[in-house]
Tab-separated table of C-alpha atoms and ligand atoms in Angstrom:
chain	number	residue	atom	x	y	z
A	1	UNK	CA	17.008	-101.035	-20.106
A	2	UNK	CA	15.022	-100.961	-23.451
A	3	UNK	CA	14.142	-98.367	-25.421
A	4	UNK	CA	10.192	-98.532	-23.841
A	5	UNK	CA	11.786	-98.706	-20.356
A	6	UNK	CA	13.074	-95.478	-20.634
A	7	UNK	CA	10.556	-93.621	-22.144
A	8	UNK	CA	7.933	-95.052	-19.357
A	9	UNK	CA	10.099	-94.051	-16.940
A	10	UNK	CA	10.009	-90.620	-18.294
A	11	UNK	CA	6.373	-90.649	-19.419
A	12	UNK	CA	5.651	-91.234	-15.863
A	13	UNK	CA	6.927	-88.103	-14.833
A	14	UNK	CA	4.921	-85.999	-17.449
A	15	UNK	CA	1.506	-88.351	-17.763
A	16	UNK	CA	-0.464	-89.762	-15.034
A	17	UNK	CA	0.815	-92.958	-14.825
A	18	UNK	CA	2.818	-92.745	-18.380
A	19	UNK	CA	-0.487	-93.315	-20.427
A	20	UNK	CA	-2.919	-90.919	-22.108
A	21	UNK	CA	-5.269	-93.253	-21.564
A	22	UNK	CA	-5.470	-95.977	-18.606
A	23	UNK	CA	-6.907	-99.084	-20.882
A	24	UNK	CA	-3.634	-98.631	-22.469
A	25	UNK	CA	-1.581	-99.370	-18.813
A	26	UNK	CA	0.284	-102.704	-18.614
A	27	UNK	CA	0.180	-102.132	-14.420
A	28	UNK	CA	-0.015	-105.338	-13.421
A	29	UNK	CA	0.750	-107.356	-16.385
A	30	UNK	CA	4.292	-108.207	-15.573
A	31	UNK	CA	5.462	-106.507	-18.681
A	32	UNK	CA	6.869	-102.938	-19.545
A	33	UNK	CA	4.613	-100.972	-21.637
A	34	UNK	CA	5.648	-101.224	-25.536
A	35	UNK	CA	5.842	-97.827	-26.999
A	36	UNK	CA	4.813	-97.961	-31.000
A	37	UNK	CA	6.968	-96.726	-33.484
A	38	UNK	CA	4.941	-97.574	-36.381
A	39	UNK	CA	2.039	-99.459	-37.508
A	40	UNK	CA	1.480	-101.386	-40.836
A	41	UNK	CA	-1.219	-102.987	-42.070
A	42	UNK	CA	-1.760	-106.274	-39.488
A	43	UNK	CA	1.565	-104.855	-37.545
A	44	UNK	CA	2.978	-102.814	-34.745
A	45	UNK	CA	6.388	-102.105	-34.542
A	46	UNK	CA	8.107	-100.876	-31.075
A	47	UNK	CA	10.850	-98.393	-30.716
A	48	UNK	CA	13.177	-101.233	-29.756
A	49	UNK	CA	12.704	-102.676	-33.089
A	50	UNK	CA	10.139	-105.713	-32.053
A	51	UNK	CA	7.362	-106.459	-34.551
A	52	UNK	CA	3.763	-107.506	-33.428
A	53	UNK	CA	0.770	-109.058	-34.722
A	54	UNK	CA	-1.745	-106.500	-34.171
A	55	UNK	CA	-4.992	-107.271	-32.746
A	56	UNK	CA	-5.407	-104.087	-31.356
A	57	UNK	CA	-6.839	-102.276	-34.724
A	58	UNK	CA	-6.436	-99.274	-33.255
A	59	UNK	CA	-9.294	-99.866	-31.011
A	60	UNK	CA	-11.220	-101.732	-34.096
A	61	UNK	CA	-11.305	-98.294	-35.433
A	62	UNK	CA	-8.652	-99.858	-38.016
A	63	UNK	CA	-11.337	-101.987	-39.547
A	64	UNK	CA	-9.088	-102.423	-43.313
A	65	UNK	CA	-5.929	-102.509	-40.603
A	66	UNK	CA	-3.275	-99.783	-40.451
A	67	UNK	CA	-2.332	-97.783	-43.335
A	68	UNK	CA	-4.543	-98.933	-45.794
A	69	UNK	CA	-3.923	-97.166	-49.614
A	70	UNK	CA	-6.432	-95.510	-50.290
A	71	UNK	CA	-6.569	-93.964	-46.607
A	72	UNK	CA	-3.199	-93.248	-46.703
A	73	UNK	CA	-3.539	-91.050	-50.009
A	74	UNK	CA	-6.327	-89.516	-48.957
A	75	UNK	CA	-5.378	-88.301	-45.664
A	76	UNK	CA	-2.439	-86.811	-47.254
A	77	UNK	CA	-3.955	-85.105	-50.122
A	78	UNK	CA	-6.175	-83.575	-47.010
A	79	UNK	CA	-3.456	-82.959	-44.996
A	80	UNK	CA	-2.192	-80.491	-47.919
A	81	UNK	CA	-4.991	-78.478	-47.753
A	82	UNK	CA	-4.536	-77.355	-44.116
A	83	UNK	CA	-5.427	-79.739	-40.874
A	84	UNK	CA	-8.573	-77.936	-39.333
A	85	UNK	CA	-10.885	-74.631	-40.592
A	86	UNK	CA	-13.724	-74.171	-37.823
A	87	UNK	CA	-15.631	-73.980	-41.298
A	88	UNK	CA	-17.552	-75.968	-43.371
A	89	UNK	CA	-16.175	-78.429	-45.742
A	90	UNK	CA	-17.308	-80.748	-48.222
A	91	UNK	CA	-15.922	-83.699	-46.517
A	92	UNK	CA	-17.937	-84.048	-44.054
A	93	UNK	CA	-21.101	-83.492	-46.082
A	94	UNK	CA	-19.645	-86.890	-48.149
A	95	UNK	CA	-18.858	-88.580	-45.078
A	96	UNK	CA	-22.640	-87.798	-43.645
A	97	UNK	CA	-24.034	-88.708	-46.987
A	98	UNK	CA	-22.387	-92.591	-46.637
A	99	UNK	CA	-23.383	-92.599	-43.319
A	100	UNK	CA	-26.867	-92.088	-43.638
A	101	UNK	CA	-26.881	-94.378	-47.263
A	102	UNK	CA	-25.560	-96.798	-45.176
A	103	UNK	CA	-26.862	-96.891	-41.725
A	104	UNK	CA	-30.844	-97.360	-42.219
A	105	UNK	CA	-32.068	-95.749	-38.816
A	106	UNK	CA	-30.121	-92.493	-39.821
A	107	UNK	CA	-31.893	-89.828	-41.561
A	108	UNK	CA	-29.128	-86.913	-39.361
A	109	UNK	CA	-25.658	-87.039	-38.491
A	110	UNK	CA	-23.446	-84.743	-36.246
A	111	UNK	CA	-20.004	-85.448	-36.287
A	112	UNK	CA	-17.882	-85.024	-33.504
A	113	UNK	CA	-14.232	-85.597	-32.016
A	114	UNK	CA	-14.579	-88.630	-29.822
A	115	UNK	CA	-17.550	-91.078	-28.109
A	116	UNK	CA	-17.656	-89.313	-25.091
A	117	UNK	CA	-18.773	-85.991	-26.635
A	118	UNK	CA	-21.379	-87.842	-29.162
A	119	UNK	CA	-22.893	-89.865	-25.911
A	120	UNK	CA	-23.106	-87.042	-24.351
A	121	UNK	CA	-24.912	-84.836	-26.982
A	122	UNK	CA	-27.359	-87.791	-27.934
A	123	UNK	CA	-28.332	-88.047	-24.336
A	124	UNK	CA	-29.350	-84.002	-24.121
A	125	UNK	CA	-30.912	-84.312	-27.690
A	126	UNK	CA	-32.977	-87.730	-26.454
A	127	UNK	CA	-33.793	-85.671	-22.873
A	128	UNK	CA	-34.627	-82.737	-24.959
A	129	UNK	CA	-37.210	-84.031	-27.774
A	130	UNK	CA	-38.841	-86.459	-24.630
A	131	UNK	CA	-38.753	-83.482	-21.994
A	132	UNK	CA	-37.515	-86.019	-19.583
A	133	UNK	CA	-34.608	-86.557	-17.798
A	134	UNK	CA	-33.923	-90.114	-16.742
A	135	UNK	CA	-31.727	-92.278	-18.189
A	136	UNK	CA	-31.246	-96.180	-18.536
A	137	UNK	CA	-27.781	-98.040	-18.699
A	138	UNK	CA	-26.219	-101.482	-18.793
A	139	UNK	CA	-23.659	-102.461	-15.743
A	140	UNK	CA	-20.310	-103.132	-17.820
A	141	UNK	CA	-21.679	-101.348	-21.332
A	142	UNK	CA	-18.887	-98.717	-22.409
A	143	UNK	CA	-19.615	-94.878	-23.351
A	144	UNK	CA	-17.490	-93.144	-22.963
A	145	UNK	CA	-14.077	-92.089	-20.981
A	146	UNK	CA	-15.126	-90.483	-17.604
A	147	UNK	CA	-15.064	-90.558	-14.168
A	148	UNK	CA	-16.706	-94.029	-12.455
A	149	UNK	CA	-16.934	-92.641	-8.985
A	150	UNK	CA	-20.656	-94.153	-9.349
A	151	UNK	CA	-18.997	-97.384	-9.921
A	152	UNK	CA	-20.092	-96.981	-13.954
A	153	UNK	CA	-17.302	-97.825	-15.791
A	154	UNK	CA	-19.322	-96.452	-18.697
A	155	UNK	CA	-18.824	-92.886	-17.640
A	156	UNK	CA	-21.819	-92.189	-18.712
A	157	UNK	CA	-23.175	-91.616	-15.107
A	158	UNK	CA	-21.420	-88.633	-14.437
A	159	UNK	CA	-21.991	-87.299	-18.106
A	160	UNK	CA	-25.654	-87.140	-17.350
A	161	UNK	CA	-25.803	-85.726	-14.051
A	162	UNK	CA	-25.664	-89.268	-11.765
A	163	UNK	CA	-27.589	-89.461	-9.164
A	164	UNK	CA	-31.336	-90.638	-9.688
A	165	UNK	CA	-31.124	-89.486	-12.901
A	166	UNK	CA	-28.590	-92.534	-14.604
A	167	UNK	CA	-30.398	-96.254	-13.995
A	168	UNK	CA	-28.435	-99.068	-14.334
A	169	UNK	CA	-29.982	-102.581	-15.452
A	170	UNK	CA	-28.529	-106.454	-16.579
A	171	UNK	CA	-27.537	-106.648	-20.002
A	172	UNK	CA	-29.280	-109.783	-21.700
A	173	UNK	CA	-32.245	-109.367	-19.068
A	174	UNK	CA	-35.225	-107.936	-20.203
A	175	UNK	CA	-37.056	-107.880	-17.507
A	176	UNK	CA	-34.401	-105.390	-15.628
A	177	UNK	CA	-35.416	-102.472	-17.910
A	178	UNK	CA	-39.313	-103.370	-17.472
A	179	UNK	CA	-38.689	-102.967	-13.914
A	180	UNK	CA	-36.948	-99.081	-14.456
A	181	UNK	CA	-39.392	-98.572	-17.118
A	182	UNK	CA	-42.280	-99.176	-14.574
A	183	UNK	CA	-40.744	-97.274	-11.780
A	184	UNK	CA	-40.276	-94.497	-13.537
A	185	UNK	CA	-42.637	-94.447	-15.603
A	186	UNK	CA	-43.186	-91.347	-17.932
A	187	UNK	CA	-39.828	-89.737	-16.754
A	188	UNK	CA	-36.911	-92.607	-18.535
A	189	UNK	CA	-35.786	-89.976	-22.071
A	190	UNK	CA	-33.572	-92.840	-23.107
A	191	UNK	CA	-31.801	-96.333	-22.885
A	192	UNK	CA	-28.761	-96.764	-24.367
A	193	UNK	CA	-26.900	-99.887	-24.664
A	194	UNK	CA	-23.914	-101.068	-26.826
A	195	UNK	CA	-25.892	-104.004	-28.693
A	196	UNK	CA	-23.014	-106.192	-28.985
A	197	UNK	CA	-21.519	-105.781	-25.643
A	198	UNK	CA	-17.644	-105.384	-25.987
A	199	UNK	CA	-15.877	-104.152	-22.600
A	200	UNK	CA	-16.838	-106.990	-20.452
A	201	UNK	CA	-15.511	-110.014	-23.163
A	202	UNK	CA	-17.663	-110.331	-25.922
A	203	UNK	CA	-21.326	-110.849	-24.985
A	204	UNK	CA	-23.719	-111.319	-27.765
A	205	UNK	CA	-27.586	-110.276	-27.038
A	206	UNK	CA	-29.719	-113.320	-26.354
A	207	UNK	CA	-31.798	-114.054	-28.693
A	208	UNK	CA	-35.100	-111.475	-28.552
A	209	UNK	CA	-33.095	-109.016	-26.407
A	210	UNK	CA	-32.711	-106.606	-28.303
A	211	UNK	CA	-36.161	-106.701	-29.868
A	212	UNK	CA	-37.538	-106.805	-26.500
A	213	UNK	CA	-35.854	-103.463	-25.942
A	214	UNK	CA	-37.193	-101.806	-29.118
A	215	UNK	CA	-40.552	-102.843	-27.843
A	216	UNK	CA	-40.065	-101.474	-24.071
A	217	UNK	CA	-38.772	-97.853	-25.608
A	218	UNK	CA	-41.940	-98.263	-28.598
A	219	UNK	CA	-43.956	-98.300	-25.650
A	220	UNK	CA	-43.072	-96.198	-23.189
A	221	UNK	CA	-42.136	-93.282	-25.711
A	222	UNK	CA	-38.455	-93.715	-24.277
A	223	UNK	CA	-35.290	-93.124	-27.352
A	224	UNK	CA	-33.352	-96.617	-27.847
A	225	UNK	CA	-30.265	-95.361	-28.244
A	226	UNK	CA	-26.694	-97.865	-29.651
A	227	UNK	CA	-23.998	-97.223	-29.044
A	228	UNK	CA	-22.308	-98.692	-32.268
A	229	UNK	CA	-18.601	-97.704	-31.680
A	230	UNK	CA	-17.271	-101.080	-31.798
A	231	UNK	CA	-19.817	-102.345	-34.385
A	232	UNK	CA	-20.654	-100.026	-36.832
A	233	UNK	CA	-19.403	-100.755	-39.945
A	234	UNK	CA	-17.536	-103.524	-38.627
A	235	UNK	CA	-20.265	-106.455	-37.570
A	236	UNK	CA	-21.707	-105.334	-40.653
A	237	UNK	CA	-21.733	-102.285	-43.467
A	238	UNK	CA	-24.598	-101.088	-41.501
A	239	UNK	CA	-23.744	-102.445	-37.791
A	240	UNK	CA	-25.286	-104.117	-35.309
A	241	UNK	CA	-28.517	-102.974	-36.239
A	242	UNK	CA	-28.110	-104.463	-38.947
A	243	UNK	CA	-26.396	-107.755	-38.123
A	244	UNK	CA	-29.270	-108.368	-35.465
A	245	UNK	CA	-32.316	-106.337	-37.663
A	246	UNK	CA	-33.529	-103.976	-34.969
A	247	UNK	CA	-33.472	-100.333	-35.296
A	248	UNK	CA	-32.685	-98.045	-33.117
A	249	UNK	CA	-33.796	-94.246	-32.473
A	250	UNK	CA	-30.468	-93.279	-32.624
A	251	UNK	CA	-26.880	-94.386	-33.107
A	252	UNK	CA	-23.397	-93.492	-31.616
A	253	UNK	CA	-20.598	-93.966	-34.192
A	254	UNK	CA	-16.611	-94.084	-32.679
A	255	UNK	CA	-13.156	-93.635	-34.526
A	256	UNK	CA	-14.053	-95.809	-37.193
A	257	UNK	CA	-15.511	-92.944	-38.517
A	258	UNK	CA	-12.096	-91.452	-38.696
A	259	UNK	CA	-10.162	-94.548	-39.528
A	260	UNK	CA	-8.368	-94.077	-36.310
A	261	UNK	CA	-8.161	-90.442	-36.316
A	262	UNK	CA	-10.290	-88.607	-33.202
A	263	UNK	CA	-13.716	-88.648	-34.543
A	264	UNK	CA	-16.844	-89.644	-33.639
A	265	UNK	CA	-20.565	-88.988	-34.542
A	266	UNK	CA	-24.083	-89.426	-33.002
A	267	UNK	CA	-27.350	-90.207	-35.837
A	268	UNK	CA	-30.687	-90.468	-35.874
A	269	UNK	CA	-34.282	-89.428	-37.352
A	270	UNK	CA	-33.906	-85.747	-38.385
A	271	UNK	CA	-36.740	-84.967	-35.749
A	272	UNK	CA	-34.388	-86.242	-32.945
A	273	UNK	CA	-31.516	-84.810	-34.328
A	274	UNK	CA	-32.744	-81.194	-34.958
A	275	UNK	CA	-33.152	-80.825	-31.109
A	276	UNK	CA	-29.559	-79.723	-32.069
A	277	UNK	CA	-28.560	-76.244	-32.195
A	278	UNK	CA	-28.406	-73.994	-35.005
A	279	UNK	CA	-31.657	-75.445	-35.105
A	280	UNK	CA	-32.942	-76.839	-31.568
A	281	UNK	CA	-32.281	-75.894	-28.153
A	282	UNK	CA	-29.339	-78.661	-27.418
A	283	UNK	CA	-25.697	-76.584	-27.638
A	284	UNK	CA	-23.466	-78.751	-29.253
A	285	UNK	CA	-20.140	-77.090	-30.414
A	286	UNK	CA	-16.595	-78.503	-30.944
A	287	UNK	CA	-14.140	-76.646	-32.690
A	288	UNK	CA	-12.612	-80.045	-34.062
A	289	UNK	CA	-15.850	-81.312	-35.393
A	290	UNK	CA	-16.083	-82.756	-38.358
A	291	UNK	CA	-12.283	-82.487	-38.847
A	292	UNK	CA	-11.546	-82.524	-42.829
A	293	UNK	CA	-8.370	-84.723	-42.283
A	294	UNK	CA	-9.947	-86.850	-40.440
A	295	UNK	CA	-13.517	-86.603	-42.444
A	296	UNK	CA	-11.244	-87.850	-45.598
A	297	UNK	CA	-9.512	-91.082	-44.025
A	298	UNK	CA	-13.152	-91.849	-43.054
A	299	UNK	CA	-14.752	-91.666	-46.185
A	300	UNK	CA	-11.671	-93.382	-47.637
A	301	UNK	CA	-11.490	-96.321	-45.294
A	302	UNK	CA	-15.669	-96.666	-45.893
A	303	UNK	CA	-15.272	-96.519	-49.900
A	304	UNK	CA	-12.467	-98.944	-49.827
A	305	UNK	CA	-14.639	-101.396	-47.577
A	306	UNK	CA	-17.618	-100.917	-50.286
A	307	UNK	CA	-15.180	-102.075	-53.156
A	308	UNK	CA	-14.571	-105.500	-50.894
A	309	UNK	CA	-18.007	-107.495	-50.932
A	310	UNK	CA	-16.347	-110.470	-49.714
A	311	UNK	CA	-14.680	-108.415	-46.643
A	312	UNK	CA	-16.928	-109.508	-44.031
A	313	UNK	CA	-16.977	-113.336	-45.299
A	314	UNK	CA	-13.743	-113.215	-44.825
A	315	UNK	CA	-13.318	-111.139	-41.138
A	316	UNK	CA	-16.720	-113.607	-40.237
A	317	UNK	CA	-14.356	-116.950	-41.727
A	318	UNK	CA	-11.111	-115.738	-39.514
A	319	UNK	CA	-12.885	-114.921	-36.333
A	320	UNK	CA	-14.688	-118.241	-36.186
A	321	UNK	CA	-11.523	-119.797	-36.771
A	322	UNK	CA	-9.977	-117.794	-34.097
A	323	UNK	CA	-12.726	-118.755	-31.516
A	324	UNK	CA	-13.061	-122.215	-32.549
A	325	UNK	CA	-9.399	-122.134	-31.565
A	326	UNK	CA	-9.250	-121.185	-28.517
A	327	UNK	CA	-12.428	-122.441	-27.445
A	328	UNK	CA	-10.244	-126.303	-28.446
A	329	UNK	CA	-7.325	-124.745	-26.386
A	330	UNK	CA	-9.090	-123.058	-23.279
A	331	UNK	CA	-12.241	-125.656	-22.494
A	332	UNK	CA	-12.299	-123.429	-18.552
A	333	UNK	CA	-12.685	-120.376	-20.275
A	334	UNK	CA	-15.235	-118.248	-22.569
A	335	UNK	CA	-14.802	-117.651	-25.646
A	336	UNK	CA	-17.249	-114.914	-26.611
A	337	UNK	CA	-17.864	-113.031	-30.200
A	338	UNK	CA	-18.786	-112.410	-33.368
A	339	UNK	CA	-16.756	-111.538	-36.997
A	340	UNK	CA	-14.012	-109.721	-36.182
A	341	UNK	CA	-14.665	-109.115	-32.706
A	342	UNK	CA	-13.795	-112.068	-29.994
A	343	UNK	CA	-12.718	-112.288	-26.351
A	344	UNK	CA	-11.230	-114.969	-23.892
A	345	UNK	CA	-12.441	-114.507	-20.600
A	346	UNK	CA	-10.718	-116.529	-17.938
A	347	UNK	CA	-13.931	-118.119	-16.355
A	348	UNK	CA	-15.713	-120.687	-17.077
A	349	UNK	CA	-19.373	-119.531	-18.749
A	350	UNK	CA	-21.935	-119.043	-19.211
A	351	UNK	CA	-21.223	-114.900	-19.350
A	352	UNK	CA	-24.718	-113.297	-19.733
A	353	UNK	CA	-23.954	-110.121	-18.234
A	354	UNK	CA	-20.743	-108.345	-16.401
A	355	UNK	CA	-21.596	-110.176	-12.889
A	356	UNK	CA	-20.163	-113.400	-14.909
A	357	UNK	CA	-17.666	-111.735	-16.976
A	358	UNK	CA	-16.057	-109.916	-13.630
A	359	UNK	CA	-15.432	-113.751	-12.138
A	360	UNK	CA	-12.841	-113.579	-14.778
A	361	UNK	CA	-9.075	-114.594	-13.692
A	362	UNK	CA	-7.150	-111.814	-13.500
A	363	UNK	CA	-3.374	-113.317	-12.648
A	364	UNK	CA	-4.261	-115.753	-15.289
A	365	UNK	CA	-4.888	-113.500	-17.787
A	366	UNK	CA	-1.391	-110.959	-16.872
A	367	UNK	CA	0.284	-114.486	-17.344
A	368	UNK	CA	-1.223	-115.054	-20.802
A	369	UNK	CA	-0.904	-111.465	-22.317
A	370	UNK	CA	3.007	-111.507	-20.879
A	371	UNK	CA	3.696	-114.725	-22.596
A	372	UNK	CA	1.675	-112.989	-25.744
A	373	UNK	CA	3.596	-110.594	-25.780
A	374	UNK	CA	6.747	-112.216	-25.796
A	375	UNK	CA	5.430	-113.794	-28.586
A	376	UNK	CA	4.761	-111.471	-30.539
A	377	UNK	CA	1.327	-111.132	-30.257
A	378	UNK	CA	0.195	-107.404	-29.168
A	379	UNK	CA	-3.564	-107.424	-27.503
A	380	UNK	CA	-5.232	-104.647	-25.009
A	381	UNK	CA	-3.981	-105.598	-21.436
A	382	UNK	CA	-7.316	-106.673	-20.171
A	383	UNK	CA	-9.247	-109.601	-20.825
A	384	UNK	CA	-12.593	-107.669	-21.042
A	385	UNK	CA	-11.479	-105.585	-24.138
A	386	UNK	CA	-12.257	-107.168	-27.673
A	387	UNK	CA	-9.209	-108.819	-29.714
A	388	UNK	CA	-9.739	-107.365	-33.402
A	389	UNK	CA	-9.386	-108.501	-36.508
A	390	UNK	CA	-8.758	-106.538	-39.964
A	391	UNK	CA	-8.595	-106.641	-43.654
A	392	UNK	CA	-5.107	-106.502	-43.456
A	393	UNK	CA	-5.218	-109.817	-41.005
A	394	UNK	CA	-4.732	-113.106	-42.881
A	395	UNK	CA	-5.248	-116.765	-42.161
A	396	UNK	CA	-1.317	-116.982	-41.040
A	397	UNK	CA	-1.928	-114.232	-38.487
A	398	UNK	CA	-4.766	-116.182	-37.018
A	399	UNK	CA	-3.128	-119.385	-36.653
A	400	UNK	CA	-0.371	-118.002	-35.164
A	401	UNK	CA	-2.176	-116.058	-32.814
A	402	UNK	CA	-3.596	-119.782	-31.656
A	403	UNK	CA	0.034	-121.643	-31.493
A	404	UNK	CA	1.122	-118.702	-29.426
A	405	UNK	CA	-1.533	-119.322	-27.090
A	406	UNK	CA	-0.940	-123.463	-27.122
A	407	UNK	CA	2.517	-122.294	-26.234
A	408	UNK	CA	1.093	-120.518	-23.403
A	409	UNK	CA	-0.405	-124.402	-22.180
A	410	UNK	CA	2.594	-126.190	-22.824
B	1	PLP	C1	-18.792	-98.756	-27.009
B	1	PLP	C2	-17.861	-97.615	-26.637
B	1	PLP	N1	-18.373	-96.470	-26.203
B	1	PLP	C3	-17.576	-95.440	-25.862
B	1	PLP	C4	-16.200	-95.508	-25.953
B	1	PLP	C5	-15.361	-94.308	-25.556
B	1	PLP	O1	-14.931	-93.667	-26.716
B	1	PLP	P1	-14.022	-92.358	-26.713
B	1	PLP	O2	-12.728	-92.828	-26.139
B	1	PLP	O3	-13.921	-91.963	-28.142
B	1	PLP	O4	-14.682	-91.302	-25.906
B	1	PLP	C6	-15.631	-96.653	-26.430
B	1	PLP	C7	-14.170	-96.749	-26.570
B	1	PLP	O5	-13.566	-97.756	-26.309
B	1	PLP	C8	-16.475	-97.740	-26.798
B	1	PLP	O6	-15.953	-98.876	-27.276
């Protein structure tokens, strides 16, 4: 038995199902679950003393890749001065400051511990400066870890109160959020959306989507709300918004923000964002918020990417490579991204929306991510979840990536 073996075995008995977090289960992937030792720059390193190619990136969060310098001095210098005040510090106000300089929608920032909590507070803040209460979704758009009794993998149904409250349309179809507009008219606060869809493979917005959608809200006096996790400061220094030039009314930021450490933040104009308490009616408290540790290895990880101009050349130059790749390799299958951000989804397309991306073979795709494995190549254990690249990532790691997977034919 290795190393991992044992400690799932005993995980099992302590966590539900061995995993803090069930993305993270291999169940049904024909291989044990790896437990990480360490991680360094494009690698992960397992207790039983196996190295990886990382394409994890911490969740993408690890946009320079693990351990970066600068990050690493700052968080430890931080780390010095004590881990957590429920007080103000300075960090956060540098961290906000960068945001905001960077992110051209965002005039307000509140930072937060994770997604969930910042999806959840822009939703009350959006509900509270419309006075309405209903909210629009995509099917197979990610906010946020809860319950999908509702069948919303999002979460974000039971966040906001389910029911008739939380409408669901098609990403990539316009004419789906006319229709809930319509019906409900005067009562929709909000429509959130993660403009680059990244949980169901990579879908990119048709062209006009997303413009179409900043019309609809314009219109109807409904917030557009992004959810930006995966693509702020990633697609681009100032995300998808600005990768695709439409701006929204507000903006979720993930663990980027932290460069991997539990953060997370939710931005806007400051007359949507001062619905929040001290100053509006919207409670939103977290004794974690705005963590200085985590505040520092933010602003360190965001500085460093500043002093790289040709960083997203070179993530844009590696992901097309990637893609091109496996698009040669895997002719059945769709290859879906942008930059640093791709997917392989084990049908054949075109994926518009998560109807096509669910068609996706699941067996096939265990077999591939075992074999990956094997090889050394250490991806989420689902096909729908993005493969990530980094700073740290080079050429080599790319290519080898692709003669793993030409193994995997052969
Ligand atoms: C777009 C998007 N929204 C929300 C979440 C949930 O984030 P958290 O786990 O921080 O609550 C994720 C995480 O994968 C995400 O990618």
């Amino acid at each position: 038995m290795t190393r991992s073996e044992q400690l799932f075995e005993e995980a099992a008995q302590y966590i539900p199902g061995g995993v803090n977090n069930p993305l993270r289960s291999f169940a049904g992937m024909g291989q044990p679950l790896r437990f990480i030792r360490r991680a360094d720059e494009s690698r992960v390193y397992d207790v039983d003393g196996h190295v990886y190619i990382d394409f994890v990136c911490s969740g993408g969060a690890a946009l320079l890749g693990h351990n970066p310098p600068l990050v690493k001095k700052a968080v430890l210098e931080a780390v010095q001065n004590g881990l957590n005040y429920e007080a103000c510090a300075e960090a956060e106000l540098k961290l906000a400051k960068l945001i905001v300089q960077l992110v051209p929608s965002v005039q307000m920032v509140r930072m937060v511990s994770s997604v969930t909590e910042a999806v959840l507070s822009a939703v009350c803040a959006a509900r509270s400066a419309t006075g309405r209460k209903r909210l629009i979704r995509f099917a197979g758009c990610r906010h946020g870890g809860f319950d999908t009794a509702e069948g919303d993998p999002s979460g974000v149904s039971l966040l906001c109160g389910g029911g008739q409250d939380v409408l669901e349309a098609q990403y990539n179809d316009l004419s789906s959020v006319e229709r809930l507009l319509e019906e409900n008219k005067g009562q929709v606060a909000a429509v959130i959306i993660e403009p680059l869809a990244a949980h169901m493979g990579v879908i990119e917005p048709e062209p006009e989507f997303l413009q179409g959608l900043r019309r609809l809200c314009g219109q109807s006096g409904t917030i557009l709300i992004f959810d930006e996790t995966v693509t702020g400061f990633r697609l681009a220094l100032g995300g998808a918004q600005e990768y695709y030039g439409v701006k929204p009314d507000m903006t979720i930021f993930g663990e980027i923000l932290g460069a991997g450490l539990p953060a997370g933040a939710l931005g806007g104009s400051r007359a949507i964002m001062e619905q929040l308490a001290p100053v509006g009616p919207v409670y939103q408290a977290d004794a974690c918020n705005g963590n200085p540790v985590a505040m520092a290895a933010g602003f360190a990880q965001l500085s460093s990417v500043l002093n790289q101009p040709l960083l997203y050349e070179k993530l844009a130059r590696e992901g097309e490579a990637l893609r091109a790749g496996l698009r040669e390799l895997f002719p059945e299958c769709t290859v879906g991204g942008v930059g640093s951000i791709s997917s392989l989804l084990f049908t054949p397309g075109p994926v518009k929306h998560d109807r096509d991306a669910k068609r996706g073979d699941q067996g096939q795709f265990a077999r591939y991510f075992s074999h990956m494995l094997q090889n050394g190549i250490f991806m989420m254990p689902s096909q729908f979840e993005p493969v990530f690249l980094s700073g740290a990532h080079t050429e080599r790691d790319v290519e080898m990536f692709l003669e793993a997977s030409a193994e995997f034919l052969a």
